Every structure is written in C-alpha cells, then in structure tokens.
C-alpha cells in the first residue's frame, strides 16, 4: 500500500491511498464528514443505551474515536466491531493528530484504538469495547445483530465489489430488526442495491461539499427517534 497523510479542509488529517487515488475522507473536512455521516445521521439516531456498531474499514480509527467520545460523554455503552484489510502501520497512524478535535480525555485512547490486538475484543475505556477484525469484508461470516453500521469503504467507482446487493444482503442479515446503516455515498446504484435487499432507504442532507448521503434501515419501523 502506498499511502501518505493529507490535511483536509477543516484542518483534520486523513490518509491518501495512492494506488486507488482516493482519500479516506472528504477533503472538505475529515472530522466534519465523520461527525455528520456516522455520528449525527447514524449514532445520534439510535435510541438504545447499549449499541452494537459495525464499521466497514477501520482505517484511521477516526470513526471509532468519535464514537468513543460519544460513549464517554453520552452515557452509552458501545460494542464496536470494525473490519480492516490493510491496517495502517504505526508510523502512519502516529502522524494522525486529532487532538484538537476531541477532549484530552478521549484523545489519550487513540493509541489504544490502534495498538490493541486484532481479532479479539478489548475494553478501550469504560463503556467502549472494540474488536478489530483483520480480514476482507468479502470473507467475513458470522452471526451478528448490529444496531448500527458505518459503511465506509472506498468509493463504488474504485471498489465496486463492495457495494453490491450480495454484500448488502449479508450485512442486512447481520443487523438487528431496527438496525440502521449510514454511508457517505449517495449514488443511485448504491441506493437501489440497498433497496433490493430489503432496506428502507432515505436520502439525507450531506456534509460540506456533498448534497446528500444515504441512510438505510432494516425495517419500516420508526427507528429514527430524533
Ligand atoms: C474510505 S477508507 C475509510 C476508513 C475509516 N473508516 C476511516 O475513517 O479512516 C476505507 C477503508 O476500508 C479498507 N478496506 C478496503 N477494502 C477492504 C476490504 N475488502 N475489507 C476490509 N477493509 C477494506 C481500506 O483499507 C480503508 O481503511
């Protein structure tokens, strides 16, 4: 993997994958995008106190860090599972400085997010349990009941094999009945693939630089208790 660190529009760092010519986040703002797509439109819409989250693509650990912050400040308990095929190495994640975007008390756990073991569950801080799976999403099988899915793969243009009905169907069966999935993509083909496997999909306002994103829920039940 040939990668380098870039600074996005809100001053937060992200990673650039040179082979795919894609950033891990929007260059309009990495933290702003994660906060909007996964926290505001995802986590904040789950009305449970004990939440099981699945993230497609651990990458920088930014979504995990922001979710950890929410758990620490919002009295939530989060069991967070994330899959990553190409983990960052230490000298990459050590260059990611999100200290100005979360409190010191949260930031001190960033190291633990990355240095903790792969493939076994561990407590990062009270109320936040992490399991990082070092594998390919296409090879993951299991019996899960996630309440929330952060679908954060590289774009459908460069990774079309991950945005298929087959993959979304597998994830659909891994979700609890009122589970929701959020993703930064608003592509029509992604929306249709989600609908084809049974999700009820809505387009919601996107972060800076993006008109819309997608939020899908497993059932038509009123899961959005905002
Ligand atoms: C757009 S980046 C987002 C990463 C992360 N959510 C973040 O906030 O930094 C996509 C991530 O998915 C990982 N990835 C790509 N293909 C994968 C696959 N088939 N299975 C698991 N992870 C994959 C990449 O290595 C990368 O870390």
mmCIF file of C-alpha atoms and ligand atoms in Angstrom:
data_model
loop_
_atom_site.group_PDB
_atom_site.id
_atom_site.type_symbol
_atom_site.label_atom_id
_atom_site.label_comp_id
_atom_site.label_asym_id
_atom_site.label_seq_id
_atom_site.Cartn_x
_atom_site.Cartn_y
_atom_site.Cartn_z
ATOM 1 C CA UNK A 1 0.000 0.000 0.000
ATOM 2 C CA UNK A 2 1.410 3.384 -0.946
ATOM 3 C CA UNK A 3 -0.167 5.994 1.296
ATOM 4 C CA UNK A 4 0.503 9.464 2.615
ATOM 5 C CA UNK A 5 -1.117 11.840 5.096
ATOM 6 C CA UNK A 6 -3.080 14.887 3.881
ATOM 7 C CA UNK A 7 -4.771 17.745 5.687
ATOM 8 C CA UNK A 8 -8.448 18.239 4.910
ATOM 9 C CA UNK A 9 -10.475 21.447 4.769
ATOM 10 C CA UNK A 10 -11.376 21.567 8.473
ATOM 11 C CA UNK A 11 -7.720 21.115 9.431
ATOM 12 C CA UNK A 12 -8.089 17.444 10.341
ATOM 13 C CA UNK A 13 -5.766 14.861 8.827
ATOM 14 C CA UNK A 14 -6.712 11.973 6.583
ATOM 15 C CA UNK A 15 -4.884 9.380 4.512
ATOM 16 C CA UNK A 16 -4.449 9.281 0.744
ATOM 17 C CA UNK A 17 -4.266 5.891 -0.948
ATOM 18 C CA UNK A 18 -2.046 6.474 -3.961
ATOM 19 C CA UNK A 19 -2.921 3.243 -5.745
ATOM 20 C CA UNK A 20 -6.644 3.988 -5.736
ATOM 21 C CA UNK A 21 -6.088 7.759 -5.863
ATOM 22 C CA UNK A 22 -8.637 8.233 -3.073
ATOM 23 C CA UNK A 23 -8.624 9.864 0.314
ATOM 24 C CA UNK A 24 -10.035 8.062 3.338
ATOM 25 C CA UNK A 25 -12.344 11.031 3.972
ATOM 26 C CA UNK A 26 -13.774 14.045 2.247
ATOM 27 C CA UNK A 27 -11.145 16.694 1.632
ATOM 28 C CA UNK A 28 -13.757 19.274 2.674
ATOM 29 C CA UNK A 29 -13.194 18.041 6.239
ATOM 30 C CA UNK A 30 -12.404 14.571 7.564
ATOM 31 C CA UNK A 31 -13.731 15.134 11.081
ATOM 32 C CA UNK A 32 -16.680 17.140 9.736
ATOM 33 C CA UNK A 33 -17.616 14.289 7.391
ATOM 34 C CA UNK A 34 -17.300 11.546 10.031
ATOM 35 C CA UNK A 35 -19.255 13.600 12.543
ATOM 36 C CA UNK A 36 -22.033 14.248 10.062
ATOM 37 C CA UNK A 37 -22.391 10.902 8.268
ATOM 38 C CA UNK A 38 -21.748 8.450 11.074
ATOM 39 C CA UNK A 39 -22.359 10.303 14.341
ATOM 40 C CA UNK A 40 -25.086 12.827 13.593
ATOM 41 C CA UNK A 41 -27.010 10.795 10.990
ATOM 42 C CA UNK A 42 -26.113 7.419 12.498
ATOM 43 C CA UNK A 43 -25.311 7.067 16.174
ATOM 44 C CA UNK A 44 -27.456 10.013 17.286
ATOM 45 C CA UNK A 45 -30.469 8.300 15.703
ATOM 46 C CA UNK A 46 -30.224 5.109 17.692
ATOM 47 C CA UNK A 47 -32.304 5.375 20.813
ATOM 48 C CA UNK A 48 -30.682 2.434 22.650
ATOM 49 C CA UNK A 49 -28.267 2.807 25.551
ATOM 50 C CA UNK A 50 -26.304 -0.329 24.642
ATOM 51 C CA UNK A 51 -25.369 -0.181 21.000
ATOM 52 C CA UNK A 52 -23.637 -2.658 18.798
ATOM 53 C CA UNK A 53 -21.789 -0.964 15.910
ATOM 54 C CA UNK A 54 -20.129 -2.446 12.830
ATOM 55 C CA UNK A 55 -17.711 -0.398 10.767
ATOM 56 C CA UNK A 56 -16.624 -1.339 7.279
ATOM 57 C CA UNK A 57 -12.987 -0.151 7.128
ATOM 58 C CA UNK A 58 -11.214 0.790 10.376
ATOM 59 C CA UNK A 59 -8.613 2.916 8.530
ATOM 60 C CA UNK A 60 -7.549 5.932 10.566
ATOM 61 C CA UNK A 61 -9.694 4.949 13.554
ATOM 62 C CA UNK A 62 -11.454 8.318 13.331
ATOM 63 C CA UNK A 63 -14.996 6.916 13.373
ATOM 64 C CA UNK A 64 -14.072 4.756 16.342
ATOM 65 C CA UNK A 65 -12.522 7.759 18.143
ATOM 66 C CA UNK A 66 -15.617 9.924 17.635
ATOM 67 C CA UNK A 67 -17.888 7.059 18.720
ATOM 68 C CA UNK A 68 -15.733 6.550 21.799
ATOM 69 C CA UNK A 69 -16.141 10.238 22.605
ATOM 70 C CA UNK A 70 -19.894 9.844 22.345
ATOM 71 C CA UNK A 71 -19.852 6.801 24.620
ATOM 72 C CA UNK A 72 -17.737 8.617 27.197
ATOM 73 C CA UNK A 73 -19.864 11.736 27.188
ATOM 74 C CA UNK A 74 -23.322 10.375 26.479
ATOM 75 C CA UNK A 75 -23.645 7.573 28.977
ATOM 76 C CA UNK A 76 -23.787 4.995 26.186
ATOM 77 C CA UNK A 77 -22.221 1.572 26.087
ATOM 78 C CA UNK A 78 -20.841 0.734 22.668
ATOM 79 C CA UNK A 79 -19.615 -2.620 21.445
ATOM 80 C CA UNK A 80 -17.725 -1.652 18.282
ATOM 81 C CA UNK A 81 -16.570 -4.126 15.679
ATOM 82 C CA UNK A 82 -14.540 -2.949 12.720
ATOM 83 C CA UNK A 83 -13.006 -4.790 9.799
ATOM 84 C CA UNK A 84 -9.837 -3.736 8.010
ATOM 85 C CA UNK A 85 -7.947 -5.483 5.243
ATOM 86 C CA UNK A 86 -4.993 -3.096 5.022
ATOM 87 C CA UNK A 87 -4.271 -1.674 8.520
ATOM 88 C CA UNK A 88 -2.227 1.481 8.837
ATOM 89 C CA UNK A 89 1.243 0.912 10.258
ATOM 90 C CA UNK A 90 2.440 2.692 13.402
ATOM 91 C CA UNK A 91 4.352 5.441 11.641
ATOM 92 C CA UNK A 92 1.199 6.275 9.669
ATOM 93 C CA UNK A 93 -1.379 6.409 12.475
ATOM 94 C CA UNK A 94 1.095 8.204 14.746
ATOM 95 C CA UNK A 95 1.022 11.101 12.277
ATOM 96 C CA UNK A 96 -2.757 11.480 12.597
ATOM 97 C CA UNK A 97 -3.298 14.261 15.088
ATOM 98 C CA UNK A 98 -6.954 14.598 16.068
ATOM 99 C CA UNK A 99 -6.072 16.061 19.458
ATOM 100 C CA UNK A 100 -7.674 19.399 18.576
ATOM 101 C CA UNK A 101 -10.988 17.737 17.704
ATOM 102 C CA UNK A 102 -11.771 15.686 20.808
ATOM 103 C CA UNK A 103 -11.161 16.233 24.501
ATOM 104 C CA UNK A 104 -7.835 15.257 26.032
ATOM 105 C CA UNK A 105 -9.579 12.549 27.991
ATOM 106 C CA UNK A 106 -10.752 10.915 24.765
ATOM 107 C CA UNK A 107 -7.619 11.602 22.730
ATOM 108 C CA UNK A 108 -5.437 9.676 25.179
ATOM 109 C CA UNK A 109 -7.202 6.485 23.995
ATOM 110 C CA UNK A 110 -6.353 6.904 20.295
ATOM 111 C CA UNK A 111 -3.157 4.900 20.779
ATOM 112 C CA UNK A 112 -5.132 2.060 22.366
ATOM 113 C CA UNK A 113 -7.528 2.007 19.408
ATOM 114 C CA UNK A 114 -4.580 1.286 17.126
ATOM 115 C CA UNK A 115 -2.234 -0.670 19.370
ATOM 116 C CA UNK A 116 -4.826 -3.046 20.759
ATOM 117 C CA UNK A 117 -4.879 -6.599 19.439
ATOM 118 C CA UNK A 118 -6.507 -7.697 16.219
ATOM 119 C CA UNK A 119 -9.237 -10.312 16.257
ATOM 120 C CA UNK A 120 -10.031 -10.177 19.952
ATOM 121 C CA UNK A 121 -12.344 -7.971 21.922
ATOM 122 C CA UNK A 122 -10.901 -5.498 24.448
ATOM 123 C CA UNK A 123 -12.107 -2.560 26.528
ATOM 124 C CA UNK A 124 -10.648 0.738 25.307
ATOM 125 C CA UNK A 125 -12.323 2.776 28.060
ATOM 126 C CA UNK A 126 -15.311 2.143 30.319
ATOM 127 C CA UNK A 127 -18.345 1.851 28.033
ATOM 128 C CA UNK A 128 -16.424 1.171 24.848
ATOM 129 C CA UNK A 129 -15.411 -2.332 23.798
ATOM 130 C CA UNK A 130 -13.584 -2.783 20.497
ATOM 131 C CA UNK A 131 -12.985 -5.755 18.243
ATOM 132 C CA UNK A 132 -10.878 -5.115 15.152
ATOM 133 C CA UNK A 133 -11.010 -7.856 12.570
ATOM 134 C CA UNK A 134 -8.058 -8.040 10.211
ATOM 135 C CA UNK A 135 -9.735 -9.502 7.163
ATOM 136 C CA UNK A 136 -11.578 -8.855 3.940
ATOM 137 C CA UNK A 137 -15.239 -7.911 4.243
ATOM 138 C CA UNK A 138 -15.972 -10.332 1.433
ATOM 139 C CA UNK A 139 -14.680 -13.190 3.579
ATOM 140 C CA UNK A 140 -16.357 -12.268 6.859
ATOM 141 C CA UNK A 141 -19.078 -14.602 8.049
ATOM 142 C CA UNK A 142 -20.838 -14.810 11.363
ATOM 143 C CA UNK A 143 -23.957 -14.435 13.357
ATOM 144 C CA UNK A 144 -24.295 -10.776 14.382
ATOM 145 C CA UNK A 145 -27.038 -8.344 15.404
ATOM 146 C CA UNK A 146 -25.605 -4.870 14.817
ATOM 147 C CA UNK A 147 -27.793 -1.896 15.667
ATOM 148 C CA UNK A 148 -25.744 0.452 13.543
ATOM 149 C CA UNK A 149 -23.475 0.017 10.513
ATOM 150 C CA UNK A 150 -20.974 2.594 9.297
ATOM 151 C CA UNK A 151 -20.419 1.632 5.674
ATOM 152 C CA UNK A 152 -17.162 3.429 4.931
ATOM 153 C CA UNK A 153 -15.496 1.587 2.053
ATOM 154 C CA UNK A 154 -13.623 3.377 -0.699
ATOM 155 C CA UNK A 155 -15.991 4.657 -3.364
ATOM 156 C CA UNK A 156 -18.089 2.426 -5.627
ATOM 157 C CA UNK A 157 -16.004 3.734 -8.542
ATOM 158 C CA UNK A 158 -12.804 2.141 -7.216
ATOM 159 C CA UNK A 159 -14.228 -0.738 -5.133
ATOM 160 C CA UNK A 160 -17.398 -1.807 -6.982
ATOM 161 C CA UNK A 161 -17.151 -5.318 -5.484
ATOM 162 C CA UNK A 162 -18.021 -3.954 -2.019
ATOM 163 C CA UNK A 163 -21.166 -2.038 -2.958
ATOM 164 C CA UNK A 164 -23.191 -4.944 -4.298
ATOM 165 C CA UNK A 165 -26.536 -6.493 -3.436
ATOM 166 C CA UNK A 166 -24.615 -9.573 -2.257
ATOM 167 C CA UNK A 167 -22.574 -7.594 0.289
ATOM 168 C CA UNK A 168 -25.530 -5.523 1.495
ATOM 169 C CA UNK A 169 -27.647 -8.649 1.825
ATOM 170 C CA UNK A 170 -25.018 -10.194 4.075
ATOM 171 C CA UNK A 171 -24.930 -7.031 6.202
ATOM 172 C CA UNK A 172 -28.744 -6.892 6.288
ATOM 173 C CA UNK A 173 -28.775 -10.299 7.955
ATOM 174 C CA UNK A 174 -26.116 -9.144 10.434
ATOM 175 C CA UNK A 175 -28.347 -6.332 11.709
ATOM 176 C CA UNK A 176 -30.916 -6.165 14.479
ATOM 177 C CA UNK A 177 -34.528 -5.593 13.389
ATOM 178 C CA UNK A 178 -34.417 -1.825 13.861
ATOM 179 C CA UNK A 179 -30.798 -1.518 12.757
ATOM 180 C CA UNK A 180 -29.656 1.376 10.605
ATOM 181 C CA UNK A 181 -26.807 1.788 8.127
ATOM 182 C CA UNK A 182 -25.274 5.074 7.082
ATOM 183 C CA UNK A 183 -22.886 5.766 4.260
ATOM 184 C CA UNK A 184 -21.374 8.826 2.623
ATOM 185 C CA UNK A 185 -22.285 7.596 -0.857
ATOM 186 C CA UNK A 186 -25.452 8.874 -2.471
ATOM 187 C CA UNK A 187 -25.056 7.005 -5.737
ATOM 188 C CA UNK A 188 -28.295 5.770 -7.317
ATOM 189 C CA UNK A 189 -26.834 2.288 -7.848
ATOM 190 C CA UNK A 190 -25.950 2.051 -4.131
ATOM 191 C CA UNK A 191 -29.441 3.160 -3.128
ATOM 192 C CA UNK A 192 -31.003 0.580 -5.444
ATOM 193 C CA UNK A 193 -28.700 -2.202 -4.229
ATOM 194 C CA UNK A 194 -29.707 -1.426 -0.620
ATOM 195 C CA UNK A 195 -33.399 -1.367 -1.564
ATOM 196 C CA UNK A 196 -33.068 -4.636 -3.496
ATOM 197 C CA UNK A 197 -32.081 -6.482 -0.368
ATOM 198 C CA UNK A 198 -34.887 -5.071 1.743
ATOM 199 C CA UNK A 199 -33.589 -1.843 3.301
ATOM 200 C CA UNK A 200 -35.823 1.206 3.528
ATOM 201 C CA UNK A 201 -33.532 3.922 2.239
ATOM 202 C CA UNK A 202 -33.678 7.666 2.621
ATOM 203 C CA UNK A 203 -31.508 10.442 1.294
ATOM 204 C CA UNK A 204 -30.419 12.865 3.972
ATOM 205 C CA UNK A 205 -28.509 16.110 3.764
ATOM 206 C CA UNK A 206 -24.780 15.613 3.339
ATOM 207 C CA UNK A 207 -21.795 17.314 4.982
ATOM 208 C CA UNK A 208 -19.964 20.247 3.349
ATOM 209 C CA UNK A 209 -19.274 19.544 -0.300
ATOM 210 C CA UNK A 210 -21.896 16.790 -0.612
ATOM 211 C CA UNK A 211 -25.580 17.386 -1.224
ATOM 212 C CA UNK A 212 -26.869 14.046 0.040
ATOM 213 C CA UNK A 213 -25.845 10.852 1.789
ATOM 214 C CA UNK A 214 -27.770 7.634 2.364
ATOM 215 C CA UNK A 215 -29.318 6.190 5.472
ATOM 216 C CA UNK A 216 -30.942 2.769 5.342
ATOM 217 C CA UNK A 217 -32.972 0.969 7.920
ATOM 218 C CA UNK A 218 -33.736 -2.669 8.074
ATOM 219 C CA UNK A 219 -37.443 -2.360 8.721
ATOM 220 C CA UNK A 220 -40.064 0.280 8.133
ATOM 221 C CA UNK A 221 -40.419 0.701 11.876
ATOM 222 C CA UNK A 222 -39.790 4.201 13.237
ATOM 223 C CA UNK A 223 -36.150 3.751 14.215
ATOM 224 C CA UNK A 224 -35.270 7.436 13.981
ATOM 225 C CA UNK A 225 -36.164 8.864 17.335
ATOM 226 C CA UNK A 226 -34.618 12.304 16.948
HETATM 227 C C1 LIG B 1 -12.609 5.160 2.824
HETATM 228 S S1 LIG B 1 -11.472 4.335 3.902
HETATM 229 C C2 LIG B 1 -12.259 4.679 5.440
HETATM 230 C C3 LIG B 1 -11.554 4.191 6.630
HETATM 231 C C4 LIG B 1 -12.071 4.560 8.016
HETATM 232 N N1 LIG B 1 -13.471 4.329 8.208
HETATM 233 C C5 LIG B 1 -11.615 5.899 8.453
HETATM 234 O O1 LIG B 1 -12.454 6.686 8.925
HETATM 235 O O2 LIG B 1 -10.429 6.176 8.373
HETATM 236 C C6 LIG B 1 -11.845 2.616 3.518
HETATM 237 C C7 LIG B 1 -11.132 1.609 4.375
HETATM 238 O O3 LIG B 1 -11.563 0.281 4.010
HETATM 239 C C8 LIG B 1 -10.431 -0.596 3.969
HETATM 240 N N2 LIG B 1 -10.751 -1.693 3.038
HETATM 241 C C9 LIG B 1 -10.706 -1.656 1.696
HETATM 242 N N3 LIG B 1 -11.124 -2.821 1.167
HETATM 243 C C10 LIG B 1 -11.460 -3.620 2.206
HETATM 244 C C11 LIG B 1 -11.991 -4.944 2.301
HETATM 245 N N4 LIG B 1 -12.254 -5.657 1.216
HETATM 246 N N5 LIG B 1 -12.228 -5.444 3.518
HETATM 247 C C12 LIG B 1 -11.957 -4.721 4.642
HETATM 248 N N6 LIG B 1 -11.447 -3.453 4.616
HETATM 249 C C13 LIG B 1 -11.209 -2.903 3.405
HETATM 250 C C14 LIG B 1 -9.324 0.307 3.491
HETATM 251 O O4 LIG B 1 -8.048 -0.219 3.780
HETATM 252 C C15 LIG B 1 -9.620 1.607 4.242
HETATM 253 O O5 LIG B 1 -9.036 1.609 5.500
#
